[in-house]
PDB file of C-alpha atoms in Angstrom:
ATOM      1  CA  UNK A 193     -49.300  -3.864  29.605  1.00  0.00           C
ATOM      2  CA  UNK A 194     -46.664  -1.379  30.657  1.00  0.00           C
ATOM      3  CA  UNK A 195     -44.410  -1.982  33.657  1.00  0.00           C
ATOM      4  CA  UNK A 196     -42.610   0.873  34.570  1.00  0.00           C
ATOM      5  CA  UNK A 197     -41.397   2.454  37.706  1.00  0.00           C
ATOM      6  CA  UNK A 198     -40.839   6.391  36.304  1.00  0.00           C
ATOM      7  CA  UNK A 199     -44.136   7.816  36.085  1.00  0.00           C
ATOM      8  CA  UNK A 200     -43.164   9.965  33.333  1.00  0.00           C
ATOM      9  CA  UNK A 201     -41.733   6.953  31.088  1.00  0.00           C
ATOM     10  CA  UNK A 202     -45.144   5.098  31.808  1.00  0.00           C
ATOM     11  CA  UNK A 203     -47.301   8.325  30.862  1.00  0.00           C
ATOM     12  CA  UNK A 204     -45.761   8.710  27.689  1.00  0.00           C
ATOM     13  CA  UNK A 205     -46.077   4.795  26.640  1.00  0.00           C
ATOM     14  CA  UNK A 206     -49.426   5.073  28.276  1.00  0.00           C
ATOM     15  CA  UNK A 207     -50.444   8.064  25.916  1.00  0.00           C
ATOM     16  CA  UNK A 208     -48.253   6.715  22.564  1.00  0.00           C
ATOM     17  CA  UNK A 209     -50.136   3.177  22.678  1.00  0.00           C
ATOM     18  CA  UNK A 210     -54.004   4.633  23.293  1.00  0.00           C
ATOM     19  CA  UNK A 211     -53.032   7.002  20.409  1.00  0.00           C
ATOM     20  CA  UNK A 212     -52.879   4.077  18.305  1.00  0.00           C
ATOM     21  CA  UNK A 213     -56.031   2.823  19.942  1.00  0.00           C
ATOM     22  CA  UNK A 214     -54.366   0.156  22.363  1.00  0.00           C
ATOM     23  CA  UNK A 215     -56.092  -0.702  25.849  1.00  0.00           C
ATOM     24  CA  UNK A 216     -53.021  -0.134  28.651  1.00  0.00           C
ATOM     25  CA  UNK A 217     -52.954  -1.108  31.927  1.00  0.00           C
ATOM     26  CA  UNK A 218     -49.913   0.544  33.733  1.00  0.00           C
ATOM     27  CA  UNK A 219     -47.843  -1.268  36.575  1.00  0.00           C
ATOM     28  CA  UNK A 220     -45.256   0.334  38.770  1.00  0.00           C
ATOM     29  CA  UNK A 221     -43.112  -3.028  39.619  1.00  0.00           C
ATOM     30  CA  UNK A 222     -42.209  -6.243  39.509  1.00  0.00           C
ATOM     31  CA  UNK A 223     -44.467  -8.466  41.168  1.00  0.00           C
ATOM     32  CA  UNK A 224     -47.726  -6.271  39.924  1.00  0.00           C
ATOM     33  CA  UNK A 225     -46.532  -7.075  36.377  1.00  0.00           C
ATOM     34  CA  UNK A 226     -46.359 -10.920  37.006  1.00  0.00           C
ATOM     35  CA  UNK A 227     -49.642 -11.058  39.024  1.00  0.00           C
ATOM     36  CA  UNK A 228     -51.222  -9.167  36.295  1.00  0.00           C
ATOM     37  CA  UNK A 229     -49.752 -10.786  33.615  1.00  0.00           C
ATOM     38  CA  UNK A 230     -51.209 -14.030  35.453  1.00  0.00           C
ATOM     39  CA  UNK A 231     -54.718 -12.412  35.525  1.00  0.00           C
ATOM     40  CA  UNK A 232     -55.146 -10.365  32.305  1.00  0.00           C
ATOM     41  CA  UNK A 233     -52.619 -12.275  29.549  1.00  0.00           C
ATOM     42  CA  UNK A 234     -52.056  -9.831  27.852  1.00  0.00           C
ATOM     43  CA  UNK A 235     -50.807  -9.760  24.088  1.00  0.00           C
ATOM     44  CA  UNK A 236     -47.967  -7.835  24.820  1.00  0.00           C
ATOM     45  CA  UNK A 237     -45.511  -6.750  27.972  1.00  0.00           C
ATOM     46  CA  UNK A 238     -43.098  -3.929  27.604  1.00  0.00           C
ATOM     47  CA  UNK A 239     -41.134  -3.985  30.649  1.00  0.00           C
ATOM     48  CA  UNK A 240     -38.340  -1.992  31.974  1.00  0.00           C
ATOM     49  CA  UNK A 241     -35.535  -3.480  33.425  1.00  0.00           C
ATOM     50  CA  UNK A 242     -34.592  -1.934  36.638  1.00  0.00           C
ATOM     51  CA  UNK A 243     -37.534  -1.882  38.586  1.00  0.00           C
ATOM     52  CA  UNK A 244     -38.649  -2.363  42.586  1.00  0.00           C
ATOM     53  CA  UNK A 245     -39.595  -5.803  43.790  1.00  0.00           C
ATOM     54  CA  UNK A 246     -38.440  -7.630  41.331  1.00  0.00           C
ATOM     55  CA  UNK A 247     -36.603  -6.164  37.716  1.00  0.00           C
ATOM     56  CA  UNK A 248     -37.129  -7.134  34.298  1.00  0.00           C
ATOM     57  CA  UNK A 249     -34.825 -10.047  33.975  1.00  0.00           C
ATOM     58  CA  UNK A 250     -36.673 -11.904  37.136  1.00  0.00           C
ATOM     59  CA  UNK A 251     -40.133 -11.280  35.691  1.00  0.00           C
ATOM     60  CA  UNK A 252     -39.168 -12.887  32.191  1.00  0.00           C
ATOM     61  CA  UNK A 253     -37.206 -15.572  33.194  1.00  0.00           C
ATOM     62  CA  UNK A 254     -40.213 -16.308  35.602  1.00  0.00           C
ATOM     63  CA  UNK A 255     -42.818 -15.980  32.875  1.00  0.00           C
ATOM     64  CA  UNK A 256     -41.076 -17.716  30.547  1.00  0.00           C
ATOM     65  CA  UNK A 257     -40.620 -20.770  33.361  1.00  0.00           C
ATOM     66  CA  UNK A 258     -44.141 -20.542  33.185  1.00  0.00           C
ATOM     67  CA  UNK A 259     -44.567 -21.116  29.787  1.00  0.00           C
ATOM     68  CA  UNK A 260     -46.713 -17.763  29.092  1.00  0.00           C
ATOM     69  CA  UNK A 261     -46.473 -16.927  25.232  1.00  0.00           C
ATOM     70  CA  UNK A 262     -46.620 -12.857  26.080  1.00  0.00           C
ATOM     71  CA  UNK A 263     -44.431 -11.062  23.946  1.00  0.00           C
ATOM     72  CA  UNK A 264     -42.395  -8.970  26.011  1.00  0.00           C
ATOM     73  CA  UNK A 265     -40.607  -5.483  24.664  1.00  0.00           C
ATOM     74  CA  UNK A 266     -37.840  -4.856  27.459  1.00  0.00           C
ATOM     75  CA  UNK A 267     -36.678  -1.058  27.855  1.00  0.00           C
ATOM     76  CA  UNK A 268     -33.392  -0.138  30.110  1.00  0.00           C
ATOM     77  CA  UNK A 269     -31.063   2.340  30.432  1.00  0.00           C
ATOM     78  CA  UNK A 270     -28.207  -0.280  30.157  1.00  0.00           C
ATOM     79  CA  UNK A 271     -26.814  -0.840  26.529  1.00  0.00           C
ATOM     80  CA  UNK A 272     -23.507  -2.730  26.552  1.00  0.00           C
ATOM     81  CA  UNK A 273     -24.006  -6.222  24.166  1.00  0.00           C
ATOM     82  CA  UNK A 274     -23.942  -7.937  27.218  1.00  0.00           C
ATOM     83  CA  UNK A 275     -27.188  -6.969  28.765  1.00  0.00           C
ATOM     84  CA  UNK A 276     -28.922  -7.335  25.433  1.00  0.00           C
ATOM     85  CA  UNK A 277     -28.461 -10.697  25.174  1.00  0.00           C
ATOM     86  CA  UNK A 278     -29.038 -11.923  28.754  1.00  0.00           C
ATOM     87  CA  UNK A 279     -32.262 -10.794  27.949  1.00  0.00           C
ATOM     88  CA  UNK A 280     -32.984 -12.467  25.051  1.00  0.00           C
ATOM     89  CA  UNK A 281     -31.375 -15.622  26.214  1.00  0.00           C
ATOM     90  CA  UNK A 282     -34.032 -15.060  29.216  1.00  0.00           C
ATOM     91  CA  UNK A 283     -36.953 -15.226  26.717  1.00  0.00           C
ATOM     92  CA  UNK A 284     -37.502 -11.565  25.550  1.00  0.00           C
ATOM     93  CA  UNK A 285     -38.815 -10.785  21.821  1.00  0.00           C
ATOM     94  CA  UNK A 286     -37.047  -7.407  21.392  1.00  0.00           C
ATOM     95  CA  UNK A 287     -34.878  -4.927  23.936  1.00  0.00           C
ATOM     96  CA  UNK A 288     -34.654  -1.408  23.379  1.00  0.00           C
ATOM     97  CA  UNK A 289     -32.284   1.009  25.125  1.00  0.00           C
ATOM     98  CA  UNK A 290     -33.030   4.204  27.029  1.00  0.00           C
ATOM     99  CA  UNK A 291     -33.437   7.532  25.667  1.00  0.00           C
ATOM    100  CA  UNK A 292     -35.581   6.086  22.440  1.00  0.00           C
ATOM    101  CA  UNK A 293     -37.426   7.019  20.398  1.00  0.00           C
ATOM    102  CA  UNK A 294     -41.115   6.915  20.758  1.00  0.00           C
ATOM    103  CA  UNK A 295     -41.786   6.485  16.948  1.00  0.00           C
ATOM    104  CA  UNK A 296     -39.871   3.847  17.047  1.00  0.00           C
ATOM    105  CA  UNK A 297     -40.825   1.791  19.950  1.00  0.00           C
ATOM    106  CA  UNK A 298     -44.308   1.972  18.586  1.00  0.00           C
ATOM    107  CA  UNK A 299     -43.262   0.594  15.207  1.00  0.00           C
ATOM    108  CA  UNK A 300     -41.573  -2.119  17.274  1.00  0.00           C
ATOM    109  CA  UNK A 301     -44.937  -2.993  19.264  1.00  0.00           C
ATOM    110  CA  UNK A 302     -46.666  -3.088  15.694  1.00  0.00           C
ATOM    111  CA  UNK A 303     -44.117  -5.516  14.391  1.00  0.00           C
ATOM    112  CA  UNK A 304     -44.330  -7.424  17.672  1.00  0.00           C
ATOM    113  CA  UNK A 305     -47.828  -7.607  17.921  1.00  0.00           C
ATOM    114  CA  UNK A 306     -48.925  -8.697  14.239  1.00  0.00           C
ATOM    115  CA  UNK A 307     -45.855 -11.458  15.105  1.00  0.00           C
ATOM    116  CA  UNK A 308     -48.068 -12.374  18.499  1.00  0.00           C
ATOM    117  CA  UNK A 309     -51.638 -11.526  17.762  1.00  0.00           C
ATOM    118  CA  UNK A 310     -54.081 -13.972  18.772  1.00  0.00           C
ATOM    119  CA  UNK A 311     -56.645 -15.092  16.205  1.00  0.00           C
ATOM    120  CA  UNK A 312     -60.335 -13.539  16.874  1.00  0.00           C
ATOM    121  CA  UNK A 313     -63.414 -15.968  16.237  1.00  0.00           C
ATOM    122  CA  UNK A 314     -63.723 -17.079  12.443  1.00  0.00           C
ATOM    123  CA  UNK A 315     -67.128 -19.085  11.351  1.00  0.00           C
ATOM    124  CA  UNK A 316     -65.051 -20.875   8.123  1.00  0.00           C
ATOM    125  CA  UNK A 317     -61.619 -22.127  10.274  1.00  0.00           C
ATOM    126  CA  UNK A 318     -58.893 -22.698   8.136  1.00  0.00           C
ATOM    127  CA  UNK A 319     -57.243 -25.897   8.474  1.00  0.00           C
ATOM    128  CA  UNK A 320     -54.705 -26.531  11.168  1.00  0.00           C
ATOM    129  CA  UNK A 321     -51.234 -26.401   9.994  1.00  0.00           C
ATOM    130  CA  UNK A 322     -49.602 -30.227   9.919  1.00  0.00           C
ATOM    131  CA  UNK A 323     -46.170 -30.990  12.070  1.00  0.00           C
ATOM    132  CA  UNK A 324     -43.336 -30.375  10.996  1.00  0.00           C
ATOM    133  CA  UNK A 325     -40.597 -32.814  11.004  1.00  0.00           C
ATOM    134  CA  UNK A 326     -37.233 -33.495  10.746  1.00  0.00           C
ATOM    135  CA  UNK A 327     -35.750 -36.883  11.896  1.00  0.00           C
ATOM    136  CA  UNK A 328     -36.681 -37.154  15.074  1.00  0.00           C
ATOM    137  CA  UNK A 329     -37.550 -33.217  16.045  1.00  0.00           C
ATOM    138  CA  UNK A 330     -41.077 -32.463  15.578  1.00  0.00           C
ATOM    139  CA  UNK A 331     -42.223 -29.242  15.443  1.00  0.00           C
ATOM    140  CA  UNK A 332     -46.649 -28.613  15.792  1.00  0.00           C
ATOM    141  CA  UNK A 333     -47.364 -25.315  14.715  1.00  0.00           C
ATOM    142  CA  UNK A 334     -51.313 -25.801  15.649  1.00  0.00           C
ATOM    143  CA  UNK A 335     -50.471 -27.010  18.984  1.00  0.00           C
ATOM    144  CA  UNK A 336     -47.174 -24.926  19.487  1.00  0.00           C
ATOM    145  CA  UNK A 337     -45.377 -27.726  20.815  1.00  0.00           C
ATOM    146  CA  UNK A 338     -41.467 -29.153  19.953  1.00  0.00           C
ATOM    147  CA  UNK A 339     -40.396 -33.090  20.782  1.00  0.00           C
ATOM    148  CA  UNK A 340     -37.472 -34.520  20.186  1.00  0.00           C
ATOM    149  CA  UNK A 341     -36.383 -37.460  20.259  1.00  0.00           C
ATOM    150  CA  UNK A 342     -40.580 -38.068  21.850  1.00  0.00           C
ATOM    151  CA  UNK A 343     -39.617 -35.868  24.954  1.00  0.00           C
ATOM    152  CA  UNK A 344     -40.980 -31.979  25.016  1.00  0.00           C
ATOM    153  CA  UNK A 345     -39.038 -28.877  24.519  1.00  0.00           C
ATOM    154  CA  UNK A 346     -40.073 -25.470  25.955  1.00  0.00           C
ATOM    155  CA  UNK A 347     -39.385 -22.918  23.588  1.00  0.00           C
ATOM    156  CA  UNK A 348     -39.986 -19.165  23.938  1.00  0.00           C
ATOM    157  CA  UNK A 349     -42.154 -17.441  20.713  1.00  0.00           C
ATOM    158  CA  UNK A 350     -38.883 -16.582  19.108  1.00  0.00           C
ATOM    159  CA  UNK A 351     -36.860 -19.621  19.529  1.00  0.00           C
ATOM    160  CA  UNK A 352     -40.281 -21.410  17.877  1.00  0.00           C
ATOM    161  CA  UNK A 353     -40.980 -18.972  15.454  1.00  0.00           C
ATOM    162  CA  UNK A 354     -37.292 -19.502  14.186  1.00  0.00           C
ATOM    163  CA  UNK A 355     -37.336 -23.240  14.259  1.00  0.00           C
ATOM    164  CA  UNK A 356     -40.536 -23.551  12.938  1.00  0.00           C
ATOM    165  CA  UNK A 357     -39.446 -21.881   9.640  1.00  0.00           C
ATOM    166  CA  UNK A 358     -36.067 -23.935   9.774  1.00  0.00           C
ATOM    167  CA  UNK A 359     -38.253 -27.074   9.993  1.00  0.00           C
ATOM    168  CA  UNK A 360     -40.587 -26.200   7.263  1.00  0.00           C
ATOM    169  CA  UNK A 361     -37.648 -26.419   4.407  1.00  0.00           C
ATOM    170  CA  UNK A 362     -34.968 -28.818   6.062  1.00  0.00           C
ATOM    171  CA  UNK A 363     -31.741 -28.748   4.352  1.00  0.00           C
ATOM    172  CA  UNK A 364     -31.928 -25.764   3.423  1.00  0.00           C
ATOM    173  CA  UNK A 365     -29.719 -22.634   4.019  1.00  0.00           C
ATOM    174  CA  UNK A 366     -31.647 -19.862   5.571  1.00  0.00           C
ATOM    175  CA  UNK A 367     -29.576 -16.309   6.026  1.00  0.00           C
ATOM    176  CA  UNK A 368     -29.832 -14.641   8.581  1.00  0.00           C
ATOM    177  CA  UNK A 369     -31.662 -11.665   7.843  1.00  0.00           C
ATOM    178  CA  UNK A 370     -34.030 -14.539   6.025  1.00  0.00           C
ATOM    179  CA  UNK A 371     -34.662 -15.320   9.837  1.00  0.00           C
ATOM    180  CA  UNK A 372     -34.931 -12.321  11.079  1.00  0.00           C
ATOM    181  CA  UNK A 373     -37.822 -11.534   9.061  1.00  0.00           C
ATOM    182  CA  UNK A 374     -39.201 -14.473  10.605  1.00  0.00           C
ATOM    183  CA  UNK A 375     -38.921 -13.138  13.757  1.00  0.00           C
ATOM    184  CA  UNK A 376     -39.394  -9.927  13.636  1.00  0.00           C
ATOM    185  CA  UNK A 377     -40.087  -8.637  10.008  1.00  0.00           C
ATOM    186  CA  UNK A 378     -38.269  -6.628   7.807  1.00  0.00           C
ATOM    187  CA  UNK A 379     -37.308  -4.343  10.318  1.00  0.00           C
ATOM    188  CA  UNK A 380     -33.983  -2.169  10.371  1.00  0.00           C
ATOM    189  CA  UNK A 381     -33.998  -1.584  13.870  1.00  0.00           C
ATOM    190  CA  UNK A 382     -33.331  -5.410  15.079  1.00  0.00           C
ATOM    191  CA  UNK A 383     -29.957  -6.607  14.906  1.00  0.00           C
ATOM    192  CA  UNK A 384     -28.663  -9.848  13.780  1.00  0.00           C
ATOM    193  CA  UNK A 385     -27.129 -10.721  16.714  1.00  0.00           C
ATOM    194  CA  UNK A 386     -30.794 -11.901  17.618  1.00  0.00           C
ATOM    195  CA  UNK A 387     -30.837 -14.808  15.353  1.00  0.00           C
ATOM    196  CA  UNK A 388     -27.480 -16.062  16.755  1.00  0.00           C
ATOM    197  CA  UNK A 389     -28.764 -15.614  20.340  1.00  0.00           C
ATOM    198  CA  UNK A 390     -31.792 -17.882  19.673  1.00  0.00           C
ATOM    199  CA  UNK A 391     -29.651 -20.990  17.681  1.00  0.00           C
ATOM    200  CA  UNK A 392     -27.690 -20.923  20.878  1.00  0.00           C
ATOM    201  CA  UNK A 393     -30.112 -21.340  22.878  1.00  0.00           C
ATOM    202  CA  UNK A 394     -32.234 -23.674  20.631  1.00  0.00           C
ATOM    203  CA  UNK A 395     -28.857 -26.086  20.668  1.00  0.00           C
ATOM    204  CA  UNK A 396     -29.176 -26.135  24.195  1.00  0.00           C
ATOM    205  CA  UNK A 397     -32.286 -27.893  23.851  1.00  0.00           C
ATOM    206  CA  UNK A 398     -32.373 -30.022  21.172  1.00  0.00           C
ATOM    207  CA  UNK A 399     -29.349 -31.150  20.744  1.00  0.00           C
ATOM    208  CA  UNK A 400     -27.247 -33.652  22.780  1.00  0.00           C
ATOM    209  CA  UNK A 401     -24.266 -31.635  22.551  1.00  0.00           C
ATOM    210  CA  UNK A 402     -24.657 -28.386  22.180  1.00  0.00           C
ATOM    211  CA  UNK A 403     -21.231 -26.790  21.027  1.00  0.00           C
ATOM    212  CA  UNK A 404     -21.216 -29.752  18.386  1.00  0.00           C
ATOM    213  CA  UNK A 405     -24.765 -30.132  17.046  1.00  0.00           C
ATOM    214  CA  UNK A 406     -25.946 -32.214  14.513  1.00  0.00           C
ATOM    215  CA  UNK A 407     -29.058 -30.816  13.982  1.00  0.00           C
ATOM    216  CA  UNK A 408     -29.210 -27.066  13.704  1.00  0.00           C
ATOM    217  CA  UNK A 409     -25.584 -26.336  11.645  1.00  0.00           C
ATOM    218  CA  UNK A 410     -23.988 -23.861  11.169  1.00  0.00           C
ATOM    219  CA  UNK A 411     -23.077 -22.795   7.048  1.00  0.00           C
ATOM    220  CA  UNK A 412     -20.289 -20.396   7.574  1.00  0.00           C
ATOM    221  CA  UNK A 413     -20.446 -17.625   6.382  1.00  0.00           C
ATOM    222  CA  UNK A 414     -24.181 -17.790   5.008  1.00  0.00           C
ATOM    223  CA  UNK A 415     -26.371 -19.006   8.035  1.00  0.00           C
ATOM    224  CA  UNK A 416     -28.272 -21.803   9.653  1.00  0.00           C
ATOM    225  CA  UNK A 417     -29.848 -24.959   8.195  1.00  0.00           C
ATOM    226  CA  UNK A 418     -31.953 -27.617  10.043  1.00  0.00           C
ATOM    227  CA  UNK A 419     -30.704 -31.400   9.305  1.00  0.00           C
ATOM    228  CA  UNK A 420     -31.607 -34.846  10.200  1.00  0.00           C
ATOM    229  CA  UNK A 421     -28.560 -36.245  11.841  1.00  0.00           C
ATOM    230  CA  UNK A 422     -29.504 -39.939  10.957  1.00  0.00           C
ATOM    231  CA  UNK A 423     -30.159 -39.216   7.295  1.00  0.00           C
ATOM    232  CA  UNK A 424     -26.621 -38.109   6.849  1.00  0.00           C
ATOM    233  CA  UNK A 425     -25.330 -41.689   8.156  1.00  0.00           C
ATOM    234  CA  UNK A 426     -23.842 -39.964  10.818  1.00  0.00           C
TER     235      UNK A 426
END
């Protein structure tokens, strides 16, 4: 799904994405792309930011209140650091800034969509992967849920993505640009600044204190590492 106001921005996507044999639908605001996000779920949202009705930040932060999984590929003329990370700390996957590229926001839709893709019907279903824990954080791939501490945590696809591979090797230091391949694949046109935007908002909730966590530490220097506070004796 494309949301976009300028009709020649939204032709262009519209034209780039069938060329790669992609079914669009095209929306010209705000409230049309949450209503049809709502009715159609689609596998993938790339949104521009200033918009009528509603903009881009509004209709994440209300789909991601929502709990939809969509991935969402926001595009906007503004560029200072700033603006890039309110919207990933609203729930976006990736943010690209106006004039692009259009080679490269389709290579950024491919990476974002084999990240997201939904599984099709399989007759031999491979076993579902077990939880993942570590103390008292549990992360459930199969069920794409988080608890800690027995209560639920909403995370967005890349906050869960990121803990996910934290939890499946606790203890151990992952770099960043280890995580960002988690994320988003070995892909030179994602910054690192990503990774840091989505342990800060991970602290936020699962730990009790967020600017001194005991979970999800900081190795200076090298990266992140996932811990059980109460196995340290802390």
């Amino acid at each position: 799904m494309v949301a976009e106001d300028d009709d020649k921005q939204a032709e262009l996507i519209r034209r780039y994405l069938e060329r790669e044999g992609h079914g669009v639908t095209v929306v010209r605001d705000g409230l049309a792309a949450l209503e049809r996000v709502r009715q159609r779920e689609p596998d993938l949202l790339i949104l521009d930011v200033m918009m009528p009705k509603a903009d881009g930040l509004d209709v994440v932060r209300v789909l991601r209140a929502e709990s939809r999984e969509v991935a969402v590929l926001m595009l906007t003329a503004r560029s200072t650091e700033d603006d890039l990370l309110l919207g990933l700390d609203l729930g976006a996957d990736d943010y690209m800034t106006k004039p692009y590229s259009p080679r490269e926001l389709m290579a950024r839709v491919r990476t974002l969509l084999r990240r997201s893709r939904r599984p099709g019907p399989d007759p031999v279903l491979p076993p579902e992967p077990a939880a993942l824990r570590v103390g008292t954080l549990t992360v459930d791939p199969a069920r794409h849920e988080v608890h800690v501490d027995g209560e639920a945590v909403d995370c967005t696809p890349g906050e869960f993505r990121l803990l996910a591979a934290l939890a499946a090797e606790p203890d151990r230091v992952f770099s960043r640009q280890r995580l960002l391949a988690e994320l988003h694949g070995f892909d030179r046109y994602i910054s690192a600044r990503t990774v840091d935007v989505h342990v800060m908002n991970l602290r936020k909730k699962i730990e009790r204190s967020p600017r001194r966590p005991l979970r999800l530490l900081t190795v200076f220097g090298v990266g992140y590492k996932l811990t059980d506070p109460g196995g340290r004796g802390a």
